[in-house]
PDB file of C-alpha atoms in Angstrom:
ATOM      1  CA  MET A  35       0.001   0.016   0.014  1.00 62.00           C
ATOM      2  CA  ARG A  36       2.906   2.334   0.587  1.00 67.00           C
ATOM      3  CA  PHE A  37       3.600   2.225  -3.127  1.00 71.00           C
ATOM      4  CA  PHE A  38       0.109   3.324  -4.156  1.00 73.00           C
ATOM      5  CA  HIS A  39       1.141   6.901  -4.815  1.00 76.00           C
ATOM      6  CA  SER A  40       3.922   5.828  -7.163  1.00 81.00           C
ATOM      7  CA  TYR A  41       1.516   4.185  -9.591  1.00 86.00           C
ATOM      8  CA  ALA A  42       0.308   6.182 -12.592  1.00 83.00           C
ATOM      9  CA  HIS A  43      -3.094   4.506 -12.719  1.00 87.00           C
ATOM     10  CA  HIS A  44      -5.196   2.363 -10.408  1.00 89.00           C
ATOM     11  CA  VAL A  45      -8.006   0.006 -11.377  1.00 89.00           C
ATOM     12  CA  ALA A  46     -10.793  -0.508  -8.852  1.00 83.00           C
ATOM     13  CA  ILE A  47     -13.285  -3.386  -9.518  1.00 79.00           C
ATOM     14  CA  SER A  48     -16.182  -1.701  -7.680  1.00 77.00           C
ATOM     15  CA  ASP A  49     -17.347   1.792  -6.855  1.00 81.00           C
ATOM     16  CA  SER A  50     -16.610   1.278  -3.188  1.00 74.00           C
ATOM     17  CA  CYS A  51     -12.979   0.177  -3.984  1.00 83.00           C
ATOM     18  CA  GLY A  52     -12.628   3.336  -6.051  1.00 83.00           C
ATOM     19  CA  GLU A  53     -13.914   5.472  -3.166  1.00 83.00           C
ATOM     20  CA  ILE A  54     -11.391   3.851  -0.798  1.00 82.00           C
ATOM     21  CA  LEU A  55      -8.530   4.640  -3.185  1.00 86.00           C
ATOM     22  CA  ARG A  56      -9.669   8.240  -3.538  1.00 88.00           C
ATOM     23  CA  ASP A  57     -10.884   9.053  -0.054  1.00 84.00           C
ATOM     24  CA  VAL A  58      -8.693   6.872   2.229  1.00 84.00           C
ATOM     25  CA  TYR A  59      -5.427   6.679   0.261  1.00 84.00           C
ATOM     26  CA  GLN A  60      -5.954  10.115  -1.346  1.00 89.00           C
ATOM     27  CA  ILE A  61      -5.216   8.946  -4.872  1.00 87.00           C
ATOM     28  CA  PRO A  62      -6.167  11.713  -7.330  1.00 88.00           C
ATOM     29  CA  ARG A  63      -9.493  11.019  -9.049  1.00 87.00           C
ATOM     30  CA  ARG A  64      -8.018  11.175 -12.563  1.00 85.00           C
ATOM     31  CA  ARG A  65      -5.738   8.213 -11.683  1.00 87.00           C
ATOM     32  CA  VAL A  66      -8.518   5.921 -10.406  1.00 88.00           C
ATOM     33  CA  HIS A  67     -10.469   3.924 -12.964  1.00 88.00           C
ATOM     34  CA  VAL A  68     -13.474   1.863 -11.885  1.00 87.00           C
ATOM     35  CA  ILE A  69     -13.734  -1.163 -14.172  1.00 86.00           C
ATOM     36  CA  VAL A  70     -16.325  -3.687 -12.917  1.00 87.00           C
ATOM     37  CA  ASN A  71     -15.544  -7.346 -13.507  1.00 88.00           C
ATOM     38  CA  GLY A  72     -17.589  -8.997 -16.219  1.00 91.00           C
ATOM     39  CA  VAL A  73     -18.927 -12.474 -16.957  1.00 92.00           C
ATOM     40  CA  ASP A  74     -19.631 -14.127 -20.295  1.00 91.00           C
ATOM     41  CA  GLU A  75     -23.261 -13.309 -21.067  1.00 88.00           C
ATOM     42  CA  ASP A  76     -23.428 -16.357 -23.353  1.00 89.00           C
ATOM     43  CA  SER A  77     -22.319 -18.759 -20.610  1.00 92.00           C
ATOM     44  CA  PHE A  78     -24.895 -17.573 -18.049  1.00 95.00           C
ATOM     45  CA  GLY A  79     -28.503 -17.035 -18.925  1.00 96.00           C
ATOM     46  CA  PRO A  80     -32.073 -18.071 -18.033  1.00 97.00           C
ATOM     47  CA  ASP A  81     -33.059 -21.617 -19.088  1.00 97.00           C
ATOM     48  CA  VAL A  82     -36.141 -22.952 -17.320  1.00 96.00           C
ATOM     49  CA  GLN A  83     -35.931 -26.414 -18.847  1.00 98.00           C
ATOM     50  CA  MET A  84     -32.296 -26.802 -17.937  1.00 98.00           C
ATOM     51  CA  GLY A  85     -33.077 -25.825 -14.375  1.00 98.00           C
ATOM     52  CA  ARG A  86     -35.974 -28.239 -14.136  1.00 97.00           C
ATOM     53  CA  GLU A  87     -33.917 -31.132 -15.470  1.00 98.00           C
ATOM     54  CA  PHE A  88     -30.996 -30.369 -13.150  1.00 98.00           C
ATOM     55  CA  ARG A  89     -33.294 -30.330 -10.124  1.00 98.00           C
ATOM     56  CA  SER A  90     -34.544 -33.743 -11.119  1.00 98.00           C
ATOM     57  CA  THR A  91     -31.009 -35.094 -11.640  1.00 98.00           C
ATOM     58  CA  ILE A  92     -29.790 -34.031  -8.191  1.00 98.00           C
ATOM     59  CA  GLY A  93     -32.933 -35.125  -6.343  1.00 97.00           C
ATOM     60  CA  VAL A  94     -34.780 -31.888  -5.684  1.00 98.00           C
ATOM     61  CA  PRO A  95     -38.536 -32.655  -5.939  1.00 97.00           C
ATOM     62  CA  PRO A  96     -40.874 -30.626  -8.160  1.00 94.00           C
ATOM     63  CA  ASN A  97     -42.944 -29.563  -5.153  1.00 95.00           C
ATOM     64  CA  ALA A  98     -40.039 -27.781  -3.456  1.00 97.00           C
ATOM     65  CA  SER A  99     -41.410 -24.470  -2.204  1.00 97.00           C
ATOM     66  CA  LEU A 100     -38.067 -22.642  -2.270  1.00 98.00           C
ATOM     67  CA  VAL A 101     -34.643 -23.625  -3.588  1.00 99.00           C
ATOM     68  CA  LEU A 102     -31.660 -21.598  -2.393  1.00 99.00           C
ATOM     69  CA  GLY A 103     -28.177 -21.803  -3.832  1.00 99.00           C
ATOM     70  CA  VAL A 104     -24.675 -20.905  -2.713  1.00 99.00           C
ATOM     71  CA  ALA A 105     -21.465 -21.283  -4.739  1.00 98.00           C
ATOM     72  CA  GLY A 106     -17.740 -20.812  -4.284  1.00 94.00           C
ATOM     73  CA  ARG A 107     -15.128 -21.863  -1.728  1.00 95.00           C
ATOM     74  CA  LEU A 108     -16.728 -23.361   1.328  1.00 97.00           C
ATOM     75  CA  VAL A 109     -14.609 -21.599   3.898  1.00 97.00           C
ATOM     76  CA  LYS A 110     -15.294 -19.552   7.013  1.00 96.00           C
ATOM     77  CA  ASP A 111     -14.741 -16.072   5.702  1.00 94.00           C
ATOM     78  CA  LYS A 112     -17.213 -16.684   2.869  1.00 95.00           C
ATOM     79  CA  GLY A 113     -19.919 -16.854   5.559  1.00 97.00           C
ATOM     80  CA  HIS A 114     -20.679 -20.514   5.593  1.00 98.00           C
ATOM     81  CA  PRO A 115     -20.875 -20.766   9.404  1.00 98.00           C
ATOM     82  CA  ILE A 116     -23.767 -18.291   9.427  1.00 98.00           C
ATOM     83  CA  LEU A 117     -25.507 -19.868   6.388  1.00 99.00           C
ATOM     84  CA  TYR A 118     -25.188 -23.307   8.024  1.00 98.00           C
ATOM     85  CA  ASP A 119     -26.795 -22.158  11.246  1.00 98.00           C
ATOM     86  CA  ALA A 120     -29.423 -19.922   9.586  1.00 99.00           C
ATOM     87  CA  PHE A 121     -30.559 -22.642   7.166  1.00 99.00           C
ATOM     88  CA  SER A 122     -30.638 -25.255   9.952  1.00 98.00           C
ATOM     89  CA  GLU A 123     -33.071 -22.997  11.819  1.00 98.00           C
ATOM     90  CA  PHE A 124     -35.015 -22.038   8.681  1.00 98.00           C
ATOM     91  CA  MET A 125     -35.531 -25.577   7.414  1.00 97.00           C
ATOM     92  CA  ALA A 126     -36.933 -26.677  10.784  1.00 97.00           C
ATOM     93  CA  SER A 127     -40.007 -24.538  10.195  1.00 96.00           C
ATOM     94  CA  HIS A 128     -40.211 -24.870   6.379  1.00 97.00           C
ATOM     95  CA  ARG A 129     -40.509 -28.472   5.369  1.00 93.00           C
ATOM     96  CA  ASP A 130     -40.215 -28.016   1.554  1.00 96.00           C
ATOM     97  CA  VAL A 131     -37.176 -25.729   1.287  1.00 98.00           C
ATOM     98  CA  TYR A 132     -33.860 -26.896  -0.201  1.00 99.00           C
ATOM     99  CA  LEU A 133     -30.297 -25.602  -0.325  1.00 99.00           C
ATOM    100  CA  ILE A 134     -27.958 -26.465  -3.229  1.00 99.00           C
ATOM    101  CA  VAL A 135     -24.279 -26.037  -2.438  1.00 99.00           C
ATOM    102  CA  ALA A 136     -21.807 -25.748  -5.365  1.00 98.00           C
ATOM    103  CA  GLY A 137     -18.195 -25.741  -4.282  1.00 96.00           C
ATOM    104  CA  SER A 138     -15.672 -27.487  -2.122  1.00 96.00           C
ATOM    105  CA  GLY A 139     -13.851 -26.779   1.117  1.00 96.00           C
ATOM    106  CA  PRO A 140     -13.919 -27.437   4.903  1.00 96.00           C
ATOM    107  CA  TRP A 141     -17.628 -26.779   5.203  1.00 97.00           C
ATOM    108  CA  GLU A 142     -18.584 -29.348   2.566  1.00 96.00           C
ATOM    109  CA  GLN A 143     -19.050 -32.221   5.009  1.00 96.00           C
ATOM    110  CA  ARG A 144     -20.831 -29.987   7.553  1.00 97.00           C
ATOM    111  CA  TYR A 145     -23.486 -29.184   4.939  1.00 98.00           C
ATOM    112  CA  ARG A 146     -23.933 -32.865   4.193  1.00 97.00           C
ATOM    113  CA  GLU A 147     -24.758 -33.436   7.840  1.00 96.00           C
ATOM    114  CA  LEU A 148     -27.914 -31.340   7.485  1.00 97.00           C
ATOM    115  CA  GLY A 149     -29.642 -34.099   5.606  1.00 97.00           C
ATOM    116  CA  PRO A 150     -31.289 -34.696   2.208  1.00 97.00           C
ATOM    117  CA  ARG A 151     -32.647 -31.165   1.874  1.00 98.00           C
ATOM    118  CA  VAL A 152     -29.132 -29.822   1.481  1.00 98.00           C
ATOM    119  CA  VAL A 153     -27.576 -31.025  -1.772  1.00 98.00           C
ATOM    120  CA  VAL A 154     -23.769 -30.682  -1.903  1.00 98.00           C
ATOM    121  CA  LEU A 155     -22.359 -30.855  -5.418  1.00 98.00           C
ATOM    122  CA  GLY A 156     -18.680 -30.191  -5.020  1.00 96.00           C
ATOM    123  CA  SER A 157     -16.657 -28.176  -7.488  1.00 95.00           C
ATOM    124  CA  MET A 158     -18.379 -27.559 -10.849  1.00 95.00           C
ATOM    125  CA  GLY A 159     -17.418 -26.653 -14.377  1.00 90.00           C
ATOM    126  CA  PRO A 160     -18.968 -23.756 -16.385  1.00 87.00           C
ATOM    127  CA  LEU A 161     -21.739 -25.802 -17.975  1.00 88.00           C
ATOM    128  CA  GLU A 162     -22.675 -27.394 -14.679  1.00 95.00           C
ATOM    129  CA  LEU A 163     -22.708 -23.967 -13.021  1.00 97.00           C
ATOM    130  CA  ARG A 164     -25.156 -22.714 -15.651  1.00 97.00           C
ATOM    131  CA  ALA A 165     -27.461 -25.587 -14.762  1.00 98.00           C
ATOM    132  CA  PHE A 166     -26.979 -24.900 -11.038  1.00 98.00           C
ATOM    133  CA  TYR A 167     -28.013 -21.249 -11.334  1.00 99.00           C
ATOM    134  CA  ASN A 168     -31.063 -22.161 -13.368  1.00 98.00           C
ATOM    135  CA  ALA A 169     -32.104 -24.733 -10.815  1.00 98.00           C
ATOM    136  CA  ILE A 170     -32.325 -22.327  -7.900  1.00 99.00           C
ATOM    137  CA  ASP A 171     -34.877 -19.628  -6.989  1.00 99.00           C
ATOM    138  CA  VAL A 172     -32.550 -17.291  -5.088  1.00 99.00           C
ATOM    139  CA  PHE A 173     -28.738 -17.137  -4.782  1.00 99.00           C
ATOM    140  CA  VAL A 174     -27.176 -16.514  -1.368  1.00 98.00           C
ATOM    141  CA  ASN A 175     -23.800 -14.832  -0.734  1.00 97.00           C
ATOM    142  CA  PRO A 176     -23.251 -14.677   3.049  1.00 97.00           C
ATOM    143  CA  THR A 177     -19.672 -13.323   3.055  1.00 95.00           C
ATOM    144  CA  LEU A 178     -18.365 -12.190   6.445  1.00 94.00           C
ATOM    145  CA  ARG A 179     -16.019  -9.524   5.132  1.00 87.00           C
ATOM    146  CA  PRO A 180     -16.022  -6.743   2.565  1.00 78.00           C
ATOM    147  CA  GLN A 181     -14.644  -7.853  -0.800  1.00 73.00           C
ATOM    148  CA  GLY A 182     -13.876  -6.390  -4.160  1.00 69.00           C
ATOM    149  CA  LEU A 183     -16.712  -7.855  -6.198  1.00 77.00           C
ATOM    150  CA  ASP A 184     -17.904 -11.444  -6.157  1.00 84.00           C
ATOM    151  CA  LEU A 185     -18.344 -13.022  -9.577  1.00 91.00           C
ATOM    152  CA  THR A 186     -20.936 -15.460  -8.213  1.00 95.00           C
ATOM    153  CA  LEU A 187     -23.415 -12.619  -7.609  1.00 96.00           C
ATOM    154  CA  MET A 188     -22.951 -11.442 -11.191  1.00 95.00           C
ATOM    155  CA  GLU A 189     -23.344 -14.946 -12.548  1.00 97.00           C
ATOM    156  CA  ALA A 190     -26.538 -15.492 -10.631  1.00 98.00           C
ATOM    157  CA  MET A 191     -28.001 -12.169 -11.791  1.00 97.00           C
ATOM    158  CA  MET A 192     -26.971 -12.867 -15.360  1.00 97.00           C
ATOM    159  CA  SER A 193     -28.816 -16.187 -15.004  1.00 98.00           C
ATOM    160  CA  GLY A 194     -31.974 -14.282 -14.026  1.00 98.00           C
ATOM    161  CA  LYS A 195     -31.936 -14.981 -10.305  1.00 98.00           C
ATOM    162  CA  PRO A 196     -32.460 -12.537  -7.432  1.00 98.00           C
ATOM    163  CA  VAL A 197     -29.765 -12.528  -4.758  1.00 98.00           C
ATOM    164  CA  MET A 198     -29.340 -12.414  -1.022  1.00 98.00           C
ATOM    165  CA  ALA A 199     -26.136 -10.810   0.119  1.00 96.00           C
ATOM    166  CA  SER A 200     -24.355  -9.426   3.156  1.00 95.00           C
ATOM    167  CA  ARG A 201     -24.796  -5.702   3.473  1.00 94.00           C
ATOM    168  CA  PHE A 202     -21.322  -4.380   2.489  1.00 91.00           C
ATOM    169  CA  PRO A 203     -20.611  -1.226   0.436  1.00 84.00           C
ATOM    170  CA  SER A 204     -18.921  -3.188  -2.381  1.00 81.00           C
ATOM    171  CA  ILE A 205     -22.086  -5.184  -2.867  1.00 89.00           C
ATOM    172  CA  LYS A 206     -24.683  -2.546  -2.221  1.00 87.00           C
ATOM    173  CA  GLY A 207     -22.874   0.115  -4.264  1.00 81.00           C
ATOM    174  CA  THR A 208     -22.303  -1.940  -7.402  1.00 83.00           C
ATOM    175  CA  VAL A 209     -24.397  -5.143  -7.435  1.00 87.00           C
ATOM    176  CA  VAL A 210     -27.601  -4.900  -5.378  1.00 86.00           C
ATOM    177  CA  VAL A 211     -28.061  -1.234  -6.196  1.00 82.00           C
ATOM    178  CA  ASP A 212     -31.843  -1.598  -6.245  1.00 88.00           C
ATOM    179  CA  ASP A 213     -34.096  -3.333  -3.736  1.00 91.00           C
ATOM    180  CA  GLU A 214     -35.756  -5.069  -6.694  1.00 95.00           C
ATOM    181  CA  PHE A 215     -32.619  -7.096  -7.244  1.00 96.00           C
ATOM    182  CA  GLY A 216     -32.763  -8.985  -3.990  1.00 95.00           C
ATOM    183  CA  PHE A 217     -32.326  -8.959  -0.257  1.00 97.00           C
ATOM    184  CA  MET A 218     -29.533  -7.667   1.973  1.00 96.00           C
ATOM    185  CA  PHE A 219     -28.797  -8.743   5.526  1.00 97.00           C
ATOM    186  CA  SER A 220     -26.243  -8.086   8.251  1.00 97.00           C
ATOM    187  CA  PRO A 221     -23.616 -10.898   8.367  1.00 96.00           C
ATOM    188  CA  ASN A 222     -25.102 -12.695  11.344  1.00 98.00           C
ATOM    189  CA  VAL A 223     -27.456 -15.688  11.799  1.00 98.00           C
ATOM    190  CA  GLU A 224     -30.438 -13.694  13.141  1.00 98.00           C
ATOM    191  CA  SER A 225     -30.436 -11.191  10.223  1.00 98.00           C
ATOM    192  CA  LEU A 226     -30.065 -13.942   7.654  1.00 98.00           C
ATOM    193  CA  VAL A 227     -32.961 -15.971   9.096  1.00 98.00           C
ATOM    194  CA  GLU A 228     -35.126 -12.851   9.001  1.00 98.00           C
ATOM    195  CA  ALA A 229     -34.239 -12.289   5.336  1.00 98.00           C
ATOM    196  CA  LEU A 230     -34.965 -15.961   4.556  1.00 98.00           C
ATOM    197  CA  GLU A 231     -38.445 -15.575   6.077  1.00 98.00           C
ATOM    198  CA  VAL A 232     -39.065 -12.566   3.826  1.00 98.00           C
ATOM    199  CA  VAL A 233     -37.965 -14.542   0.781  1.00 98.00           C
ATOM    200  CA  ALA A 234     -40.143 -17.486   1.680  1.00 97.00           C
ATOM    201  CA  GLY A 235     -43.175 -15.201   1.932  1.00 97.00           C
ATOM    202  CA  GLU A 236     -42.743 -13.745  -1.555  1.00 96.00           C
ATOM    203  CA  GLY A 237     -43.633 -16.751  -3.624  1.00 93.00           C
ATOM    204  CA  ALA A 238     -42.257 -18.034  -6.928  1.00 93.00           C
ATOM    205  CA  GLU A 239     -44.012 -15.505  -9.178  1.00 95.00           C
ATOM    206  CA  ARG A 240     -42.602 -12.496  -7.325  1.00 97.00           C
ATOM    207  CA  LEU A 241     -39.123 -13.976  -7.164  1.00 98.00           C
ATOM    208  CA  ALA A 242     -39.242 -14.603 -10.913  1.00 97.00           C
ATOM    209  CA  GLU A 243     -40.141 -10.937 -11.479  1.00 97.00           C
ATOM    210  CA  ARG A 244     -37.099  -9.924  -9.479  1.00 98.00           C
ATOM    211  CA  GLY A 245     -35.014 -12.302 -11.552  1.00 98.00           C
ATOM    212  CA  VAL A 246     -36.053 -10.600 -14.773  1.00 98.00           C
ATOM    213  CA  ALA A 247     -34.909  -7.251 -13.367  1.00 97.00           C
ATOM    214  CA  CYS A 248     -31.621  -8.816 -12.281  1.00 97.00           C
ATOM    215  CA  ARG A 249     -30.942 -10.207 -15.746  1.00 97.00           C
ATOM    216  CA  LYS A 250     -31.693  -6.879 -17.375  1.00 97.00           C
ATOM    217  CA  TYR A 251     -29.332  -5.009 -15.026  1.00 96.00           C
ATOM    218  CA  ALA A 252     -26.567  -7.603 -15.247  1.00 96.00           C
ATOM    219  CA  ALA A 253     -26.707  -7.669 -19.070  1.00 95.00           C
ATOM    220  CA  SER A 254     -26.174  -3.905 -19.091  1.00 94.00           C
ATOM    221  CA  MET A 255     -23.429  -3.794 -16.422  1.00 92.00           C
ATOM    222  CA  PHE A 256     -21.551  -7.026 -15.930  1.00 93.00           C
ATOM    223  CA  THR A 257     -20.680  -8.372 -19.402  1.00 94.00           C
ATOM    224  CA  ALA A 258     -17.214  -9.519 -20.397  1.00 93.00           C
ATOM    225  CA  THR A 259     -17.537  -7.337 -23.502  1.00 93.00           C
ATOM    226  CA  LYS A 260     -18.123  -4.187 -21.481  1.00 92.00           C
ATOM    227  CA  MET A 261     -15.195  -5.027 -19.195  1.00 92.00           C
ATOM    228  CA  ALA A 262     -12.894  -5.574 -22.187  1.00 93.00           C
ATOM    229  CA  LEU A 263     -13.860  -2.270 -23.770  1.00 91.00           C
ATOM    230  CA  ALA A 264     -13.169  -0.475 -20.471  1.00 89.00           C
ATOM    231  CA  TYR A 265      -9.695  -1.984 -20.317  1.00 90.00           C
ATOM    232  CA  GLU A 266      -9.049  -1.027 -23.908  1.00 91.00           C
ATOM    233  CA  ARG A 267      -9.914   2.544 -23.072  1.00 88.00           C
ATOM    234  CA  LEU A 268      -7.580   2.398 -20.028  1.00 88.00           C
ATOM    235  CA  PHE A 269      -4.692   1.259 -22.225  1.00 89.00           C
ATOM    236  CA  LEU A 270      -5.367   4.138 -24.606  1.00 89.00           C
ATOM    237  CA  CYS A 271      -5.433   6.439 -21.554  1.00 85.00           C
ATOM    238  CA  VAL A 272      -2.013   5.239 -20.507  1.00 84.00           C
ATOM    239  CA  LYS A 273      -0.702   6.231 -23.911  1.00 82.00           C
ATOM    240  CA  ASN A 274      -2.751   9.372 -24.452  1.00 84.00           C
ATOM    241  CA  GLN A 275      -4.230  11.459 -21.632  1.00 79.00           C
ATOM    242  CA  THR A 276      -7.083  12.548 -23.876  1.00 77.00           C
ATOM    243  CA  PHE A 277      -8.685   9.121 -23.344  1.00 73.00           C
ATOM    244  CA  CYS A 278      -8.582   9.575 -19.573  1.00 73.00           C
ATOM    245  CA  ILE A 279     -11.317  12.193 -19.803  1.00 70.00           C
ATOM    246  CA  TYR A 280     -14.553  10.228 -19.593  1.00 60.00           C
ATOM    247  CA  PRO A 281     -17.764  11.686 -21.089  1.00 55.00           C
TER     248      PRO A 281
END
């Protein structure tokens, strides 16, 4: 960090990261470029039939009232201790809810201990992930710490799914910028359980409406094409200061 001021340009992957560089480290605004990460819009998209078939394959029944999903490394700082406890409490009073876990790590076996309504898939490839996102109703990101920008949130929204996420500036300021896109909670068990109850009360039709809004926003903000164009402009800016002046 002590070298920050010696760099000619800085790339921040979220608005909140950009604010930290400008306001905390006092980097001049003209040297800070916010370029949001992007995902391949062709690899992640809504596919109802794919989701239905994937549910059948992994043993989630057609009458499931709510199917939640979480993906990524199954480690403590990603919030799996609070999701584990919150879902344990939530499923006790909701008999037809399911949680699909895509990823591997120390919490993999713990999730398996919750029984058949928690489906642990392990690590997954891109095509499998597309099926995973289409099989869920809502994606959960319970991270315990602020982070740059989590690709899983963007992948879920690009797949047309609303999201539940910890209330951190990097997420609220760039991803869940509108309440229509999902639900935010404090990173603790009680707050997550409260949010889960709200989600359960909405119903499939309302959640699907939120998903449409998520897809529209993600397709306008989080594409790999948009990210590539932004980096192209940055490289031009490095060579010619004229390109550093954004319209």
